[in-house]
PDB file of C-alpha atoms in Angstrom:
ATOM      1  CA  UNK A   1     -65.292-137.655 -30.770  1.00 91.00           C
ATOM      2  CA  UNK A   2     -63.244-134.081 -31.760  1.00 92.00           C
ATOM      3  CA  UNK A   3     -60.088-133.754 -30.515  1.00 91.00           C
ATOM      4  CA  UNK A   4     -59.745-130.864 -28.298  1.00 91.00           C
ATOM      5  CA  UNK A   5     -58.687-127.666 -29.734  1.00 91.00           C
ATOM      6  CA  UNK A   6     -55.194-126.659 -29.469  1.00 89.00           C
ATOM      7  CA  UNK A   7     -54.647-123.520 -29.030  1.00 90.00           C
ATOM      8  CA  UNK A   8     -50.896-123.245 -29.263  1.00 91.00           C
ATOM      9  CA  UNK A   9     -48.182-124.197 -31.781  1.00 90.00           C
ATOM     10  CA  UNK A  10     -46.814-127.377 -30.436  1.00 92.00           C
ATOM     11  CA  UNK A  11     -43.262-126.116 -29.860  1.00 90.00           C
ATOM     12  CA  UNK A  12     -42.311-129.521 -27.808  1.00 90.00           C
ATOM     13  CA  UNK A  13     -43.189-131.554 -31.084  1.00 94.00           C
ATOM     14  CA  UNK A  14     -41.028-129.123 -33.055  1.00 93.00           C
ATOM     15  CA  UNK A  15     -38.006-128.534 -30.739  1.00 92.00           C
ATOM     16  CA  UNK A  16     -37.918-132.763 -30.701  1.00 94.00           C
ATOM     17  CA  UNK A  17     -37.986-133.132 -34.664  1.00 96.00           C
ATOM     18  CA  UNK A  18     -35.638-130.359 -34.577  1.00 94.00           C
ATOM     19  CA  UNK A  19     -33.219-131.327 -32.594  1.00 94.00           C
ATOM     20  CA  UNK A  20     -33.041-134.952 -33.082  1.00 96.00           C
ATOM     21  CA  UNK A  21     -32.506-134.050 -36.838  1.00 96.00           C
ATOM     22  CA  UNK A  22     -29.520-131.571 -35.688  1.00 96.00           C
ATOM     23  CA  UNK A  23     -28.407-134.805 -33.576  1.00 96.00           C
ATOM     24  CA  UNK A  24     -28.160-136.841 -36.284  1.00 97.00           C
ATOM     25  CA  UNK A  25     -26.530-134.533 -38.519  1.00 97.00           C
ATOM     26  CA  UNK A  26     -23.804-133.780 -35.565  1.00 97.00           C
ATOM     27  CA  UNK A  27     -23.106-137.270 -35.364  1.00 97.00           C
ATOM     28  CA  UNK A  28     -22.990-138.020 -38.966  1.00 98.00           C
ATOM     29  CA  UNK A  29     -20.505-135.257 -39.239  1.00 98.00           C
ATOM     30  CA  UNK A  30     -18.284-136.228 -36.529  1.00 98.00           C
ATOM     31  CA  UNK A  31     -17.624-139.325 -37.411  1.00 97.00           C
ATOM     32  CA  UNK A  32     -15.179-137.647 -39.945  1.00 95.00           C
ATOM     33  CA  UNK A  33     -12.864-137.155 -36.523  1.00 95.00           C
ATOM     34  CA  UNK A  34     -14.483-140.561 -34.972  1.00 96.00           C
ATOM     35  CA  UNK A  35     -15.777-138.778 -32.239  1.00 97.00           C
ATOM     36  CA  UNK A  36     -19.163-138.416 -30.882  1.00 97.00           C
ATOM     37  CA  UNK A  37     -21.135-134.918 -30.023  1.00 96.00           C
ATOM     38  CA  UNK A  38     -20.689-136.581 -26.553  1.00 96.00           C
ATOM     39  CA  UNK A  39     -17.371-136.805 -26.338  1.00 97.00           C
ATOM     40  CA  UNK A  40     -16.473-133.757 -28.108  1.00 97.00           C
ATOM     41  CA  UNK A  41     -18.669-132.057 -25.336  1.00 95.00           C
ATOM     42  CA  UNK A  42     -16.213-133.320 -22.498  1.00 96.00           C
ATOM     43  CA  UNK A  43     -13.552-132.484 -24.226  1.00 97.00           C
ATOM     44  CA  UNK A  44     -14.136-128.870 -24.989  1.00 96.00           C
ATOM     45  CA  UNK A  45     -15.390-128.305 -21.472  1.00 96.00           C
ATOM     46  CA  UNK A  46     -12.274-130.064 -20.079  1.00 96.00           C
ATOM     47  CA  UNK A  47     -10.502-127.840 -21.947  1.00 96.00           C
ATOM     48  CA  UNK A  48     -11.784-124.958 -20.430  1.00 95.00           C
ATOM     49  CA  UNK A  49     -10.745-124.955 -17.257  1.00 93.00           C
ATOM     50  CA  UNK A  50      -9.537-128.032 -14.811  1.00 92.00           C
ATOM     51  CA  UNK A  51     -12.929-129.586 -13.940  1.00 94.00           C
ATOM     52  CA  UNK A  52     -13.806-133.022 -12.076  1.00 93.00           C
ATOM     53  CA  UNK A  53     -15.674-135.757 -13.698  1.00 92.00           C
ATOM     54  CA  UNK A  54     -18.979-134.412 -12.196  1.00 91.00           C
ATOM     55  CA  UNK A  55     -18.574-130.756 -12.630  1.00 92.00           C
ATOM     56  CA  UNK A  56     -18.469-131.944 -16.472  1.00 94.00           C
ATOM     57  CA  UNK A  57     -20.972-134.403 -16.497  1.00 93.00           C
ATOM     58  CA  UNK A  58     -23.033-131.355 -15.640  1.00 92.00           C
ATOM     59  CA  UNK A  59     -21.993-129.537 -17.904  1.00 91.00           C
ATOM     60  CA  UNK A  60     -22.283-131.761 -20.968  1.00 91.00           C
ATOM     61  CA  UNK A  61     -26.411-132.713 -19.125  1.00 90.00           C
ATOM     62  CA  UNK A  62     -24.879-136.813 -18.495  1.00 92.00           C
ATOM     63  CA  UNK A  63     -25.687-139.014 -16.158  1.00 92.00           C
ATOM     64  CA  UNK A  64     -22.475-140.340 -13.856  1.00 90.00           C
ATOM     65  CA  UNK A  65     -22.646-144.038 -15.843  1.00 92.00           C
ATOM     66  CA  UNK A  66     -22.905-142.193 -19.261  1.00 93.00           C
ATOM     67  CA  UNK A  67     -19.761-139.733 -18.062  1.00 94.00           C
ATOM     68  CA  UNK A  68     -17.585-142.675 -16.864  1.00 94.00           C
ATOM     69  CA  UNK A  69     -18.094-144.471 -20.125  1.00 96.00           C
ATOM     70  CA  UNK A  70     -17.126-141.569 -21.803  1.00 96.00           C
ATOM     71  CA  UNK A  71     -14.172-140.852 -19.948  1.00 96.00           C
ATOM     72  CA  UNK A  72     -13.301-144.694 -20.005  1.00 97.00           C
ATOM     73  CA  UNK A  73     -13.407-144.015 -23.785  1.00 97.00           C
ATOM     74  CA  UNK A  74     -11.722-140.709 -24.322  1.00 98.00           C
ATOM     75  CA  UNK A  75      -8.663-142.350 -21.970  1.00 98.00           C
ATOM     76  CA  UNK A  76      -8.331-145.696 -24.225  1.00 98.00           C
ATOM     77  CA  UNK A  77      -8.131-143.348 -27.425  1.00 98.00           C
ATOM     78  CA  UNK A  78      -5.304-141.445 -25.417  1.00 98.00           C
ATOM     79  CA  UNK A  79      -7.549-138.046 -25.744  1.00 98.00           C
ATOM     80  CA  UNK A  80      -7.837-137.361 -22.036  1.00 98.00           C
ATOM     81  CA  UNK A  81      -6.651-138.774 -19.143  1.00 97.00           C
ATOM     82  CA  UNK A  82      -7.765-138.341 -15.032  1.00 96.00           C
ATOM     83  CA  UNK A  83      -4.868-136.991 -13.220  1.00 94.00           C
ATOM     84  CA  UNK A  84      -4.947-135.513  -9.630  1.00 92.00           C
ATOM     85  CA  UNK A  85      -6.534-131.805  -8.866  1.00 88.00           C
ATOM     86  CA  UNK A  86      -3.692-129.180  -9.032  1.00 87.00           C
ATOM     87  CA  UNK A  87      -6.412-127.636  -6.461  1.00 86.00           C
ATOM     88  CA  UNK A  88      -7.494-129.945  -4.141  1.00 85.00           C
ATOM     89  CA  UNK A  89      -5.285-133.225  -3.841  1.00 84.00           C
ATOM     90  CA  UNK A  90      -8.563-135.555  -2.912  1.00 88.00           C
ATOM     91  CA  UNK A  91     -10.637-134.471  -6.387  1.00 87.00           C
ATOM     92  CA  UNK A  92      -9.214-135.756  -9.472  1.00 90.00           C
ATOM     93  CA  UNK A  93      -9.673-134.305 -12.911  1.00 94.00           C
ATOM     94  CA  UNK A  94     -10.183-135.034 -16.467  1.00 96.00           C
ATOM     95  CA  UNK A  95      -7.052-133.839 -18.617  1.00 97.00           C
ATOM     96  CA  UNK A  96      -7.137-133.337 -21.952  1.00 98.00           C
ATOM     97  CA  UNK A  97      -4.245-134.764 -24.041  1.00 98.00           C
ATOM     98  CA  UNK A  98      -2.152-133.018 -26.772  1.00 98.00           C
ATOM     99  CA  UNK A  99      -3.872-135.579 -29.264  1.00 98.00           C
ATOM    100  CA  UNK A 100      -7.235-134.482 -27.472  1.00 98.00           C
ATOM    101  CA  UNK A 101      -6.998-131.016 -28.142  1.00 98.00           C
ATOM    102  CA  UNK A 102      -5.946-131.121 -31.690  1.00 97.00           C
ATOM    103  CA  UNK A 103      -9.282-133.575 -31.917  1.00 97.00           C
ATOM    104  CA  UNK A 104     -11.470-131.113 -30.286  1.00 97.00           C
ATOM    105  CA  UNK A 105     -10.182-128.434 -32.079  1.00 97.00           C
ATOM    106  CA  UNK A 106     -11.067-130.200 -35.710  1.00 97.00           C
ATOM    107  CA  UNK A 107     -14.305-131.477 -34.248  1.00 97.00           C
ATOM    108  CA  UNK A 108     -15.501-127.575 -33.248  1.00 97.00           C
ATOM    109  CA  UNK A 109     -15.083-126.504 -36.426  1.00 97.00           C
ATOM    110  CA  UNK A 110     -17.322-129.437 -37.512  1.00 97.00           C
ATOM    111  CA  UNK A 111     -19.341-128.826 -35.253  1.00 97.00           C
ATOM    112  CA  UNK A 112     -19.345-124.920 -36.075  1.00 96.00           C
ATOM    113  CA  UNK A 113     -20.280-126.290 -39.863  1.00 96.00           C
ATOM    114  CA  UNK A 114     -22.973-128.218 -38.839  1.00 97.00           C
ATOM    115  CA  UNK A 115     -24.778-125.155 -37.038  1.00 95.00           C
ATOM    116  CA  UNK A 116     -24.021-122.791 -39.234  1.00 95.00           C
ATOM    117  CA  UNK A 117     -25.352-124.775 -42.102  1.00 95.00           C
ATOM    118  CA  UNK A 118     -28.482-125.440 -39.986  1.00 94.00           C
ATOM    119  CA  UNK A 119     -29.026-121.778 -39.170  1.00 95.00           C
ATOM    120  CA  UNK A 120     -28.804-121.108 -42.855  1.00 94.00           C
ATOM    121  CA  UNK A 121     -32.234-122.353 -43.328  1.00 90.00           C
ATOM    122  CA  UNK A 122     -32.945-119.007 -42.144  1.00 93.00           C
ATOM    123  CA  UNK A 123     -32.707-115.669 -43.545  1.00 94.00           C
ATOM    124  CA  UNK A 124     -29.576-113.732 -42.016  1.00 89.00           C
ATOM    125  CA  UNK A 125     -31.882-111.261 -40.611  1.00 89.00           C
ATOM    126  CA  UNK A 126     -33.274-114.066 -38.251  1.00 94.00           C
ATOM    127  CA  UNK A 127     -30.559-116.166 -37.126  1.00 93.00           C
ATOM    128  CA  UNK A 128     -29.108-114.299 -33.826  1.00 91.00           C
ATOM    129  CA  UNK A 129     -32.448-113.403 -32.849  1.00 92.00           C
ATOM    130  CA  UNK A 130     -33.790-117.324 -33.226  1.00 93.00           C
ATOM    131  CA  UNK A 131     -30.603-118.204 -31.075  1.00 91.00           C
ATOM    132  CA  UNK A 132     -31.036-115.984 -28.419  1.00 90.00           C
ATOM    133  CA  UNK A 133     -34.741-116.959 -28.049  1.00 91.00           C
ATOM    134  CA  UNK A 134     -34.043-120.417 -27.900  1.00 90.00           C
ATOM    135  CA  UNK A 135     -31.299-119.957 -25.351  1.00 88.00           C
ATOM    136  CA  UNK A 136     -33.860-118.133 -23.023  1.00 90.00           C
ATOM    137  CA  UNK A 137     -36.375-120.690 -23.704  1.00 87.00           C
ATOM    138  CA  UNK A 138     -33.856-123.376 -22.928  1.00 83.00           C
ATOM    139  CA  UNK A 139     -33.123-121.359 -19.577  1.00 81.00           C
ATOM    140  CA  UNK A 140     -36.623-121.342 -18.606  1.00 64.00           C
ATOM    141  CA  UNK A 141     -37.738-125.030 -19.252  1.00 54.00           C
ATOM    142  CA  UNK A 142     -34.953-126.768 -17.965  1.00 51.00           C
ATOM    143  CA  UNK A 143     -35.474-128.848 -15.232  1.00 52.00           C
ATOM    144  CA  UNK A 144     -33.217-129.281 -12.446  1.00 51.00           C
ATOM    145  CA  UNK A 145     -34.251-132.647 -11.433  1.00 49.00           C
ATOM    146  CA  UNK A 146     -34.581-133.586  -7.903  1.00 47.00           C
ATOM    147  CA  UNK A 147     -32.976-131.373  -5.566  1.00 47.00           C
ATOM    148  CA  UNK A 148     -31.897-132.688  -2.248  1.00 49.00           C
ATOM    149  CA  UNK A 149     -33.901-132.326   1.103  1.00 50.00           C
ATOM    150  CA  UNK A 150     -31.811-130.064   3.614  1.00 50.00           C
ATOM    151  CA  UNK A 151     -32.730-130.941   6.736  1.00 53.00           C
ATOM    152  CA  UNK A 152     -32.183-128.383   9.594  1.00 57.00           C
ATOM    153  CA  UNK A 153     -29.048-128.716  11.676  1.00 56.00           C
ATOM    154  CA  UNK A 154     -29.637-130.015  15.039  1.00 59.00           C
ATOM    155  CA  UNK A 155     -27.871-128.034  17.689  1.00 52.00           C
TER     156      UNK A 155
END
């Protein structure tokens, strides 16, 4: 029996080897700091701007268990710490220490090394054009999980 014929370049296959090769690299490297991409994502996002635990879970794609782990962690390393909102008194947020910062700061540029030296497998001509096409493509395929039902309002 013949396989069907594909007709397209499988991208998913290539994006996966791709990036769990980048993965691995990012972690390798970081482990110069003893950090992990994970946490290095938090803290850079905390950094930001004051943000709850969830707005950052969001923004560093974890699940609430993985985030409070995380946060557990980055707390018993004295890197961040929750402290009350300075914006709304019932949200608390995750701060990030002095000794945080200077972490996350060392880790970026780490983490700037490790892309940089992984778009360097490309010529110079290609490299902001490859980005930009695989932040669209990351825009368009992502998927937003399961959205709440909104049920109408009874009046």
């Amino acid at each position: 029996m013949a396989a069907p014929l594909r007709t397209e370049r499988d991208i998913t296959g290539l994006l996966n080897m791709a990036g769990h090769a980048l993965s691995n690299r990012l972690s390798a490297a970081l482990e110069e700091v003893d950090l992990t991409p994970r946490m290095q994502c938090v803290l850079i996002h905390a950094l930001e701007e004051e943000r709850t635990q969830i707005q950052l879970a969001a923004l560093a794609d974890l699940d609430k268990t993985t985030m409070v782990s995380t946060v557990d962690e980055l707390e018993r390393r004295g890197l961040a710490e929750r402290r009350p909102s300075t914006t709304d008194r019932r949200a608390r947020i995750i701060a990030v220490t002095e000794k945080g910062r200077l972490a996350a700061e060392e880790a970026q540029r780490i983490v700037d090394r490790v892309h940089a030296d992984a778009l360097g497998g490309l010529p110079a001509e290609a490299r902001a054009a490859f980005v930009e096409a695989l932040g669209a493509l990351a825009g368009t395929t992502r998927d937003p999980g399961p959205q709440p039902i909104r049920r109408p309002r009874n009046r």
